[in-house]
XYZ file of C-alpha atoms in Angstrom:
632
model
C 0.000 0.000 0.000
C 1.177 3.330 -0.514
C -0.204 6.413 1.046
C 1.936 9.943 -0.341
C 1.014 13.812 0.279
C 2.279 15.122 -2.884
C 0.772 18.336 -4.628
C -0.099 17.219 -8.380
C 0.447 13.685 -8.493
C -1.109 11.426 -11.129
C -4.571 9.864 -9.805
C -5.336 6.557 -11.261
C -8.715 6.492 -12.737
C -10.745 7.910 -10.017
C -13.854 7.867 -11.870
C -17.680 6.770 -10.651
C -18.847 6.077 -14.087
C -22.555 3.989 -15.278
C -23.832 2.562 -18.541
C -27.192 4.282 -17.955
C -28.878 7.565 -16.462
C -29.983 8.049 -12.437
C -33.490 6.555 -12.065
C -33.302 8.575 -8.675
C -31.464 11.126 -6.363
C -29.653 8.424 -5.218
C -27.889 7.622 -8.071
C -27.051 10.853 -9.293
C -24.021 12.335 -8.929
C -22.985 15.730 -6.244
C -21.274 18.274 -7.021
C -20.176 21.286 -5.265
C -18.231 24.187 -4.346
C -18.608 24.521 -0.637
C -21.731 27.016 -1.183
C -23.515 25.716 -3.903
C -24.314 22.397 -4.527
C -26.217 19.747 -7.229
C -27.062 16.602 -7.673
C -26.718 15.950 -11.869
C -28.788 12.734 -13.127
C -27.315 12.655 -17.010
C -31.001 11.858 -18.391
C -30.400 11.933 -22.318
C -34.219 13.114 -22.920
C -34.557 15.668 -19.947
C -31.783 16.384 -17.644
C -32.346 16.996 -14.159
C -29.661 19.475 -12.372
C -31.084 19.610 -8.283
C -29.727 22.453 -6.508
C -28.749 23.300 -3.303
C -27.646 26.569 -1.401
C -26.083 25.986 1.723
C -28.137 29.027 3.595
C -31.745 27.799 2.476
C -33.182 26.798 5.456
C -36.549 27.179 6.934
C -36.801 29.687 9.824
C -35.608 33.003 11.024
C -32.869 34.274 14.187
C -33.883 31.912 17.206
C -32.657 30.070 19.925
C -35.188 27.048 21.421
C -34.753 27.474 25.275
C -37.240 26.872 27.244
C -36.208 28.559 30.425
C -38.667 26.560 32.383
C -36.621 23.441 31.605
C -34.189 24.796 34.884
C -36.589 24.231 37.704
C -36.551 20.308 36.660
C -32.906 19.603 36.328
C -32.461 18.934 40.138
C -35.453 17.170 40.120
C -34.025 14.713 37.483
C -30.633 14.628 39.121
C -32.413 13.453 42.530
C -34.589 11.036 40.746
C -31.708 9.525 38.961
C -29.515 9.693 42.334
C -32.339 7.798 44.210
C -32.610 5.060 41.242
C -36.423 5.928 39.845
C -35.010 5.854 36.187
C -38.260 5.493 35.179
C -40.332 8.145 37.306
C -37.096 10.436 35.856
C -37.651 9.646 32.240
C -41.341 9.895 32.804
C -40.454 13.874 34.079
C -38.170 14.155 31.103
C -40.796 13.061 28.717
C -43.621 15.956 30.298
C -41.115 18.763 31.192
C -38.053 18.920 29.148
C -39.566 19.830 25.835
C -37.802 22.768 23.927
C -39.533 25.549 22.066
C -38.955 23.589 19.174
C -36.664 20.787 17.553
C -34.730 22.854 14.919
C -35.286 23.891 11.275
C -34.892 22.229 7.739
C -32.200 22.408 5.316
C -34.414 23.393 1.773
C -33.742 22.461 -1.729
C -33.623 25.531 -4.044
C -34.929 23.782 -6.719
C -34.294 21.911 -10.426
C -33.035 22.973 -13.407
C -34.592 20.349 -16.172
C -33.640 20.455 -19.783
C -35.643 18.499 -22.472
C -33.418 17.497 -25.111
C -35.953 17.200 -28.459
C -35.640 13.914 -30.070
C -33.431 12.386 -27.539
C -36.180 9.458 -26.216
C -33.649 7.037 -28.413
C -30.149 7.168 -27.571
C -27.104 4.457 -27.302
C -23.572 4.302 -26.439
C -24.271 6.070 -23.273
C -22.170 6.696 -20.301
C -22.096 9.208 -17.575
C -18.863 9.958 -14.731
C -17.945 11.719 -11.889
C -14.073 12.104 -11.879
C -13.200 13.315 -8.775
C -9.521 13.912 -9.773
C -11.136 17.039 -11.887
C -14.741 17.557 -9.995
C -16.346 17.308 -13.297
C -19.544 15.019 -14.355
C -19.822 14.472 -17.758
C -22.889 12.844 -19.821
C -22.388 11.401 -23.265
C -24.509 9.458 -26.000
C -25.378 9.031 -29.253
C -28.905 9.987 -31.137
C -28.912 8.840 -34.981
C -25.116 9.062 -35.165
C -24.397 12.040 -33.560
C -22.546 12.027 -29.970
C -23.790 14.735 -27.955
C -21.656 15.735 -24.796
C -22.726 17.416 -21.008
C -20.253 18.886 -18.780
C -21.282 20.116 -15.316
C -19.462 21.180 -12.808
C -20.049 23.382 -9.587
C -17.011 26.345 -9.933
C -14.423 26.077 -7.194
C -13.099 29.695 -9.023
C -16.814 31.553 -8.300
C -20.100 31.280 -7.376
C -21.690 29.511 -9.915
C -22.740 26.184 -11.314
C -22.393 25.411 -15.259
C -23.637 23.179 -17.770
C -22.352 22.572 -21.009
C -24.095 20.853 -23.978
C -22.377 20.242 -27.054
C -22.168 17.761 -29.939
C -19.337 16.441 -32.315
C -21.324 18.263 -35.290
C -22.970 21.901 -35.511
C -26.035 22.947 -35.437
C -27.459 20.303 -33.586
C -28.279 21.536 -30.303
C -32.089 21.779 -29.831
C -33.071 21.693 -25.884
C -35.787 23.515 -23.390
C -34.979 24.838 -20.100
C -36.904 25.837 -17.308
C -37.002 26.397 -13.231
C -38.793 23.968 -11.042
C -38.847 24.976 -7.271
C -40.430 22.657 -4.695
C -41.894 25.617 -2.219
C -45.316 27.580 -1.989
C -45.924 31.036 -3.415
C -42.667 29.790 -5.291
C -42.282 32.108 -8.730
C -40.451 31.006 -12.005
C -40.211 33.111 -15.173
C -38.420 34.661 -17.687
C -36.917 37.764 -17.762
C -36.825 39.025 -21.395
C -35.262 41.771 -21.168
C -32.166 40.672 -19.761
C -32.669 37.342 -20.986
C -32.616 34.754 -17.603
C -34.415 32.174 -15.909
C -35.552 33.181 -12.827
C -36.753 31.529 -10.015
C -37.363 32.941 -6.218
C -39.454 31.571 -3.069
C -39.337 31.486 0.945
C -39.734 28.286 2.348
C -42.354 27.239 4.752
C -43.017 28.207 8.236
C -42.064 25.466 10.949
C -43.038 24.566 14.557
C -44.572 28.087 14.930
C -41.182 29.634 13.654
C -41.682 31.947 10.324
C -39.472 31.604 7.724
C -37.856 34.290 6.146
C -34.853 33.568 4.256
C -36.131 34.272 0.549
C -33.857 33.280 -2.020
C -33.234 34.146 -5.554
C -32.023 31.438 -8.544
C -30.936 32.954 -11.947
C -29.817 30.800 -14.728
C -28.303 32.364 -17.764
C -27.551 30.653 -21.417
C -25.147 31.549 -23.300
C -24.976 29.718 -27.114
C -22.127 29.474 -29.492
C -24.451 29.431 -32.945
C -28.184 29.218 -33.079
C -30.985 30.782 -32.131
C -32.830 31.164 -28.083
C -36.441 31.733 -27.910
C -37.546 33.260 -24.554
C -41.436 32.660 -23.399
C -43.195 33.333 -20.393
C -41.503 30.315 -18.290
C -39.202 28.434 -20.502
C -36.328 29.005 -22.599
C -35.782 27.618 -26.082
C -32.642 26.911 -27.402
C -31.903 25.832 -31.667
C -29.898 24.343 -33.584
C -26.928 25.637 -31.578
C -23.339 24.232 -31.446
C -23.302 24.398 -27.885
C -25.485 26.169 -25.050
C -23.700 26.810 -21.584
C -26.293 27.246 -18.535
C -24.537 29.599 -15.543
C -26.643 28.926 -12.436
C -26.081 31.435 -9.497
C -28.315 31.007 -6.069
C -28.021 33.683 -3.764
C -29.884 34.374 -0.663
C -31.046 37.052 2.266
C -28.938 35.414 5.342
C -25.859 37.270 6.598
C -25.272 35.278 9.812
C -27.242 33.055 12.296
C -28.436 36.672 13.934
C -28.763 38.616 10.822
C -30.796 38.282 7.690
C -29.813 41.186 4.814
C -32.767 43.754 3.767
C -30.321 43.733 0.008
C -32.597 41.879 -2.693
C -30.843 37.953 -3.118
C -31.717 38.786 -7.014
C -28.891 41.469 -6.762
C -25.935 39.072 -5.638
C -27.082 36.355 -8.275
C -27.002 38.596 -11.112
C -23.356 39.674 -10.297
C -22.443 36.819 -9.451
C -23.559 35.240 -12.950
C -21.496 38.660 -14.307
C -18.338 37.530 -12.671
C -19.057 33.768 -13.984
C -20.018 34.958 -17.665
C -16.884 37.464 -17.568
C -14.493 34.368 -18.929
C -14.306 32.349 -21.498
C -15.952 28.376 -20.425
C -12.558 26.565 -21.164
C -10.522 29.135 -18.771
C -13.436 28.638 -15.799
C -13.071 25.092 -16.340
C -8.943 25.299 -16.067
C -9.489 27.311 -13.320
C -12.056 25.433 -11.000
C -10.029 22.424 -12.263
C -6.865 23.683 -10.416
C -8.398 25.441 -7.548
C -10.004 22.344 -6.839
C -6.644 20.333 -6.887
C -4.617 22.437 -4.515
C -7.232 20.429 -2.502
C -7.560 16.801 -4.012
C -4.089 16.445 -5.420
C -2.395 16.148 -1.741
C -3.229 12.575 -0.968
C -2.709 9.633 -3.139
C -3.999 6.094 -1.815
C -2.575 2.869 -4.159
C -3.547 -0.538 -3.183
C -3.300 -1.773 -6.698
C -5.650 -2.574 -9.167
C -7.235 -5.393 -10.840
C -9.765 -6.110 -14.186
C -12.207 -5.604 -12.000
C -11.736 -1.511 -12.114
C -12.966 -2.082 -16.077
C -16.361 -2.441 -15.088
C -18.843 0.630 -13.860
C -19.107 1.667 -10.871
C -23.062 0.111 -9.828
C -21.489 -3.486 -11.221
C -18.063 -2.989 -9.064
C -19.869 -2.439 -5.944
C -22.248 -5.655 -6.590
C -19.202 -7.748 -6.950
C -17.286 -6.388 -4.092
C -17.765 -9.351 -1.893
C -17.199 -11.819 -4.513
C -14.083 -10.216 -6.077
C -10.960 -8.844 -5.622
C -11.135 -4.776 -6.328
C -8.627 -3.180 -4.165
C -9.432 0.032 -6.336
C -12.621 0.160 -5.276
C -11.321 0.813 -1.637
C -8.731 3.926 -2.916
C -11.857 5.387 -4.686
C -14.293 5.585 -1.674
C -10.970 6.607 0.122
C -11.231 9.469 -2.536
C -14.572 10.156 -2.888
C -15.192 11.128 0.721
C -12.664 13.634 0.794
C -14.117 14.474 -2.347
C -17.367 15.054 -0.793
C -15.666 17.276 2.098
C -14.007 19.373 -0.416
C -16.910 20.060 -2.010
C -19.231 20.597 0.881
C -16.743 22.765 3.056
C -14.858 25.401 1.917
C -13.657 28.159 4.423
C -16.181 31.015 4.780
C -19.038 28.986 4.205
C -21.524 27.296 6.343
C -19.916 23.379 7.493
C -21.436 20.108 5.777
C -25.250 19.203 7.344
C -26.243 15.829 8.091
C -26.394 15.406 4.234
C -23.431 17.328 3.065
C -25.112 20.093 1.258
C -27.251 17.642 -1.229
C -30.766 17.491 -0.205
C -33.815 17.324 -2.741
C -36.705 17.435 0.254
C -38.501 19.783 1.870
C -39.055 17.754 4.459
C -35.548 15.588 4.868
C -34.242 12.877 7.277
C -33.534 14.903 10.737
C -33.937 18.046 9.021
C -30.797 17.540 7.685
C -29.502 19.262 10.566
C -26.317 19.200 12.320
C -26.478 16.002 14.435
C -23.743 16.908 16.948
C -23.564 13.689 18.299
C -21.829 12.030 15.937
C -22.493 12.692 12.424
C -21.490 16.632 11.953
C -17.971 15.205 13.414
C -17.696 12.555 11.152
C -18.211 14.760 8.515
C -15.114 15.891 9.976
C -13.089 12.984 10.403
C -11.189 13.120 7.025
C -10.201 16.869 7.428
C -7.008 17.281 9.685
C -5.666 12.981 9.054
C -5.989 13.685 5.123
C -4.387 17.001 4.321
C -7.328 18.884 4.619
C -6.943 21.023 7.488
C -8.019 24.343 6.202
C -12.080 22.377 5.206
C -12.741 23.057 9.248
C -12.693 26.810 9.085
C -16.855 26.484 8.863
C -16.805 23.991 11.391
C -14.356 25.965 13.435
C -17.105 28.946 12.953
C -19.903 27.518 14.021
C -18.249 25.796 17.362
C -17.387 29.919 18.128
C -21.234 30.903 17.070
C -22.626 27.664 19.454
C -20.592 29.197 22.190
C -22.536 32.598 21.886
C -25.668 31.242 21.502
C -25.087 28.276 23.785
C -24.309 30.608 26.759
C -28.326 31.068 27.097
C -28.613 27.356 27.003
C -26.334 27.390 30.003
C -27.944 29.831 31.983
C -31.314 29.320 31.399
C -31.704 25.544 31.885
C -28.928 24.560 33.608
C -28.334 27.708 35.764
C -24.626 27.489 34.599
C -22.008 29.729 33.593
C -19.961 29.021 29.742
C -22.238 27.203 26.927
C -23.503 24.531 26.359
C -25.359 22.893 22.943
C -27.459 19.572 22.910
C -27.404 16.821 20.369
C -28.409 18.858 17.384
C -28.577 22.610 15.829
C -29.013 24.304 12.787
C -28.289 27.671 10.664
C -29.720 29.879 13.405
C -27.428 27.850 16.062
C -29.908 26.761 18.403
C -28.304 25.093 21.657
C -31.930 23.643 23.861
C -32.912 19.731 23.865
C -33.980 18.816 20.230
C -36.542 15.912 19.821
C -37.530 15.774 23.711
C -36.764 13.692 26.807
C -35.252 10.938 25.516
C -33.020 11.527 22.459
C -32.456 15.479 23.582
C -31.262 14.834 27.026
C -27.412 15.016 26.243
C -25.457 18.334 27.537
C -22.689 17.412 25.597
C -22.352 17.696 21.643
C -20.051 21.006 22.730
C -17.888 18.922 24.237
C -17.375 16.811 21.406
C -16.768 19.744 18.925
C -14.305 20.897 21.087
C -12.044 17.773 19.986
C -11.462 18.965 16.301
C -10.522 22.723 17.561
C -7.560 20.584 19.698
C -7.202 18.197 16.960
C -6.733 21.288 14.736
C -3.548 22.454 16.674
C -1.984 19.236 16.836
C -1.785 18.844 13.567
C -1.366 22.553 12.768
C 1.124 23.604 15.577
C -0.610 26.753 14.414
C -0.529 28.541 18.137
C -2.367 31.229 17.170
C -5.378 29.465 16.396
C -5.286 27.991 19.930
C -5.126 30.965 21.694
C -8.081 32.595 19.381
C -10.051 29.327 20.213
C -8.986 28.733 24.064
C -11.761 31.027 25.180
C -14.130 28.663 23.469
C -12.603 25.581 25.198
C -12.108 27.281 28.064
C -16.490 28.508 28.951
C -17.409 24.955 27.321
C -15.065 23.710 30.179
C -16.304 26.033 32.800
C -20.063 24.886 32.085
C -19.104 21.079 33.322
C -17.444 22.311 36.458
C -20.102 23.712 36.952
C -23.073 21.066 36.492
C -20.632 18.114 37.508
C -22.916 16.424 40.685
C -21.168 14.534 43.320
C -23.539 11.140 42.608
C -24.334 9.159 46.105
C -22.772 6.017 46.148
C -19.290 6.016 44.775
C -18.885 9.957 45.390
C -17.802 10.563 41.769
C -18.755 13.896 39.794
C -21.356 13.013 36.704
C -22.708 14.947 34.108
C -26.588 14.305 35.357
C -29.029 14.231 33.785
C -27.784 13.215 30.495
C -27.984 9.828 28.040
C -25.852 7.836 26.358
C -26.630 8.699 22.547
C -29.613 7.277 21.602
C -29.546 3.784 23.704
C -31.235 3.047 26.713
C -30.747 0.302 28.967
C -34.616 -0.519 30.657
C -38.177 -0.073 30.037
C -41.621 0.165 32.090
C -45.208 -0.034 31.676
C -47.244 2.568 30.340
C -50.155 0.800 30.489
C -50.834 -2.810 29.465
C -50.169 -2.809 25.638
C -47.052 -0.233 25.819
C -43.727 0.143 27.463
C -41.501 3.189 27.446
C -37.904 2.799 27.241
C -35.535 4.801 29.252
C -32.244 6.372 28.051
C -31.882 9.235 30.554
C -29.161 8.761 33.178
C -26.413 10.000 35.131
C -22.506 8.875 34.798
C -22.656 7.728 31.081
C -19.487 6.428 29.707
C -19.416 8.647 27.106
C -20.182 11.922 29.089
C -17.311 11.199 31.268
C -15.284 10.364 28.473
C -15.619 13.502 26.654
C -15.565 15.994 30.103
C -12.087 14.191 30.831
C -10.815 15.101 27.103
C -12.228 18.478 27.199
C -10.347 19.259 31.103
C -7.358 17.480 29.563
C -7.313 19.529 26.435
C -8.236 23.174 28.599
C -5.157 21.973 30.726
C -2.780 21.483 28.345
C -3.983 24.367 26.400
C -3.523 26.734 29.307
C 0.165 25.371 30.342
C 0.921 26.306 26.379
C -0.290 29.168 26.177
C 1.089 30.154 29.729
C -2.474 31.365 31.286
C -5.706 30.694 33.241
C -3.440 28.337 35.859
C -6.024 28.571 38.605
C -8.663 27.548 36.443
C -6.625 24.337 34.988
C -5.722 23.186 38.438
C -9.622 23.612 39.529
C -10.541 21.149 36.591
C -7.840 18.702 37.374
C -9.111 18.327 40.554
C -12.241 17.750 39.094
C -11.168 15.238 36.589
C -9.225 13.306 38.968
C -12.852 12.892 40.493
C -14.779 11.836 37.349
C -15.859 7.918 37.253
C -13.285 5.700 35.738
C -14.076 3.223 32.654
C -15.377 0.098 33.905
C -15.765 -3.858 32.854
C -19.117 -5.110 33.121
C -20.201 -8.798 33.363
C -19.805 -9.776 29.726
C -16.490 -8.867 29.343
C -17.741 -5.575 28.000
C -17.027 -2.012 28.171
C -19.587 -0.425 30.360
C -21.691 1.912 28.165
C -23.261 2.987 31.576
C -21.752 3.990 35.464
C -24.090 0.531 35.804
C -23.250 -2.561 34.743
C -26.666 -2.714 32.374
C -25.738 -3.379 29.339
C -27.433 -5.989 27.612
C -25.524 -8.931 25.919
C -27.755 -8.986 22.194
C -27.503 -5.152 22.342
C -27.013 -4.855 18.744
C -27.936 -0.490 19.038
C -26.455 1.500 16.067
C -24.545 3.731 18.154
C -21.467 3.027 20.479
C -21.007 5.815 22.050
C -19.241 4.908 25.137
C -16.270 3.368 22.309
C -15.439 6.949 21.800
C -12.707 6.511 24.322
C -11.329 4.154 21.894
C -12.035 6.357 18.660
C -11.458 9.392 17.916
C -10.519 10.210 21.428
C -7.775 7.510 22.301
C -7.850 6.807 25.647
C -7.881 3.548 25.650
C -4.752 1.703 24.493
C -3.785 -1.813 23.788
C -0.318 -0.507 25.255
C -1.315 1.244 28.358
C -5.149 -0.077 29.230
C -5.110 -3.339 27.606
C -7.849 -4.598 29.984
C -10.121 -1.579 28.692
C -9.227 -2.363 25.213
C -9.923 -6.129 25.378
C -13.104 -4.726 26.237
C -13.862 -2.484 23.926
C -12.428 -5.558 21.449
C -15.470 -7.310 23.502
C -17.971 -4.675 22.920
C -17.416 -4.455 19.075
C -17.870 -8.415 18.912
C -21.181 -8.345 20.253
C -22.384 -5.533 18.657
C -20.602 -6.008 15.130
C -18.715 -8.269 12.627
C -15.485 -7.502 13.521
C -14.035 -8.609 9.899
C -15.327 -5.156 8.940
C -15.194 -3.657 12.090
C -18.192 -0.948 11.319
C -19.626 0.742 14.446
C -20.545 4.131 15.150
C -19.805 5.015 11.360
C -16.184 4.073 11.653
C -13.527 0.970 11.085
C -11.062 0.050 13.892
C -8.659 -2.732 13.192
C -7.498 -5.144 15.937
């Protein structure tokens, strides 16, 4: 195997390519910028571009704390202390509901193009290279090849599709705007000859939206003839057309929406994109792009069975040997990060920045309690350190915003955010008493700002980041509870993510299970990194020594991994953890991964069981849990 950083090094073939067009979103193929974003299905008859914008979400400037949430944390901490789990989850279930569970990440829309007297076509093939960040469609209709290249511009703000053929004259398409919202408008301005589509999206959970968003989409022909009607543009017997798509919207930050027009930034942005000639953008995005892509290279060799697309490689993979296979998802998710996280922008959602619903799994939110940092994972390990200045951004904005979480429900001082947020940064439970009762996703951003330094050395960025790590420390010094029996300090009353570990009777046809608890592995896991890191951060950047040595005497006090009855790591401070438990989170491995405190070298106990843990919640041979591989 051989794994090199070197800037501009040959790629082998790092291509997802198909013998036939997406039958669904799924199969189609993302591209992006960091802002803008598509999903391109290479239909020969009408094409299907889906756009995103990374700041189209439903909503306004919010924050979902329900203040009255503070006069029941003690009474859940004493429940939990005196061992009525499920008279404390029952409290959790009536009292600790938030204002609301977050808003919804919003498609902008589609741009389809009917391609008359394409129904027949053959030869057909459609790619992604991700060595280039360039999808390109191709077929043949009664001997002619016609050619589609689309990519999302790394150099500007705009998405472009080319359509072109190896003869002239033959280009005869329609284009129009399709947008997915109410009171949406698409139409045609004549006079200045665009597409133009604008909405708002929908109100939610009693919060009114009002990001309003403009899309503009501009041809541009070589040859031919365009025909503009009310809704639709018509394009004939061109050489080529090239669409330039701009989306621009009203938000400024998670405070501040703009009173400027969004129709005003997409025009000049379409300007700027327009102001070049198509193969110098395409040189251009190409290389911006690569000062990105080109510093990893992963070979594990390659066999006949990289000859085959991309659908039939992945069918085989268990029955054949495709080592390339392996390099190429290697690739393609730090393709995805590059293209969903560039600095200045907003970081990659639950779904990157690809999402085609108005109403989308979890909102497509920022699920801070595990999948927003796995989005993360690939950024400092594989050369892309600079993709977590968004990330880096929000973590600073949660700490604002989470300072009301803090004080109003926990009657704490520094921040604190739950397991999920949004655009507007919202730091209160999401999804009620037993998902949203975990104090901690904070905690675990806080890694990749430390993770950031270690890799970066970059001492600067520490010390502009240490009062972050520093109130998201002070908050658990704060709420850390001496708990009655073993007289350690817990985080109470929290979960571990997702699980639970008992049920009761609601009545005789339904039982309610219970996840909220005190002393979860995890919790204690992640306030022990967080002291450590504030610690080490302080001694580095010579200051705040009174406050280090106050959380080292706190973390000397925190409960200690345990061994449970199975052989397992305990996921709880109880030894409750069922022996089938086959739950899609780990959580309490995160001592393990990413967070390392468990070593075959200096805790082998621990990790033979978290090697224990893994076999009887996984197939070790692959090793998935939690999203990610360990080897043993």
């Amino acid at each position: 195997m051989t794994l090199l950083c070197h800037r501009g090094m040959a790629q082998n073939d790092l291509r997802l390519w198909y013998t036939q067009p997406a039958s669904n979103w799924n199969e189609a193929l993302p591209i992006g910028n960091g802002r803008l974003a598509a999903m391109v299905f290479g239909k020969h008859t009408t094409e299907q571009i889906q756009l995103n914008e990374e700041t189209i979400w439903t909503g306004s400037p919010h924050n979902n704390i329900n203040s009255n949430m503070q006069q029941v944390v003690p009474e859940l901490r004493n429940l939990l202390f005196e061992k009525k789990y499920d008279a404390a989850q029952k409290l959790s279930l009536e009292k600790m509901k938030a204002s609301q569970n977050g808003m919804s990440y919003q498609p902008a829309g589609d741009l389809l193009i009917y391609m008359s007297g394409h129904e027949v076509a053959s030869d057909y093939s459609r790619e992604l290279d991700i060595s280039t960040a360039i999808t390109t469609t191709s077929y043949t209709v009664s001997g002619v090849k016609f050619f589609r290249e689309t990519f999302a511009d790394f150099g500007g703000n705009t998405i472009i599709v080319k359509i072109y053929a190896n003869e002239p004259g033959v280009v005869n398409c329609n284009a129009w705007l399709r947008i997915p919202h109410e009171k949406a408008v698409t139409k045609i301005n004549k006079d200045d000859k665009y597409l133009l589509g604008e909405a708002t999206p929908k109100s939610q959970e009693g919060i009114e939206s009002k990001i309003k968003y403009s899309i503009v989409v501009k041809p541009v022909l070589e040859g031919g003839r365009i025909v503009y009607s009310d809704q639709e543009v018509a394009i004939r017997h061109a050489d080529a057309v090239t669409f330039y798509i701009s989306i621009a919207s009203n938000f400024t930050d998670y405070k501040t929406l703009s009173d400027s027009n969004p129709l005003t930034k997409a025009l000049a942005d379409i300007q700027i994109g327009m102001s070049q000639p198509y193969s110098v953008l395409k040189a251009k995005h190409t290389s911006q792009y690569q000062q990105f892509f080109n510093r990893v290279y992963l070979n594990l060799g390659t066999t006949d069975a990289a000859k085959l697309p991309t659908d039939q490689r992945i069918k085989n993979f268990n029955s054949s040997h495709d080592p390339q296979l392996v390099s190429l998802y290697f690739q393609f998710g730090r393709y995805l990060l590059i293209s969903s996280s560039q600095a200045g922008n907003q970081p990659a959602n639950l779904q990157g920045k690809w999402n085609d619903k108005t109403n989308p799994p979890w909102d497509s939110k920022y699920t801070i309690n595990i999948n927003t940092e796995m989005n993360y994972w690939p950024s400092e390990i594989t050369s892309l350190s600079e993709l977590s200045e968004p990330l880096f951004k929000m973590v600073k904005e949660l700490s604002q915003s989470g300072k009301e979480a803090a004080q109003k429900i926990y009657g704490a001082r520094g921040w604190v955010t739950h397991h999920n947020t949004d655009l507007w940064r919202i730091t209160g439970p999401v999804d009620g008493g037993f998902y949203g009762i975990w104090p901690m996703g904070g905690a675990w951003l806080c890694r990749h700002i430390w993770e950031h330094y270690l890799y970066t050395g970059d001492k600067a960025f520490l010390n502009e980041f240490y009062p972050v790590l520093r109130e998201a420390a002070l908050f658990y010094s704060d709420v850390l509870t001496e708990e009655p029996e073993h007289k350690w300090l817990v985080v109470a009353p929290s979960m571990s993510p997702e699980n639970s570990y008992m049920q009761y009777a609601v009545d005789s046809t339904k039982k309610q299970s219970v996840s909220i608890t005190a002393g979860a592995t995890m919790d204690n896991q992640l306030v022990f990194e967080l002291f450590s890191t504030v610690i080490r951060a302080a001694a580095i950047l010579q200051t705040d020594k009174l406050f280090a040595d106050t959380i080292r005497l706190k973390r000397d006090r925190l409960p200690p991994m345990q061994i449970g009855k199975h052989g397992q790591l305990q996921e709880w401070m109880y030894d409750w953890d069922k022996q089938n438990d086959k739950h899609r989170h780990i959580s309490h491995l995160y001592g393990l991964h990413p967070s390392n405190q468990i070593s075959p070298f200096h805790t082998p106990e621990l990790f033979a069981a978290a090697r224990t843990t893994l076999e009887s919640r996984g197939d070790l041979s692959t090793g998935w849990s939690m999203g990610w591989k360990v080897n043993f």
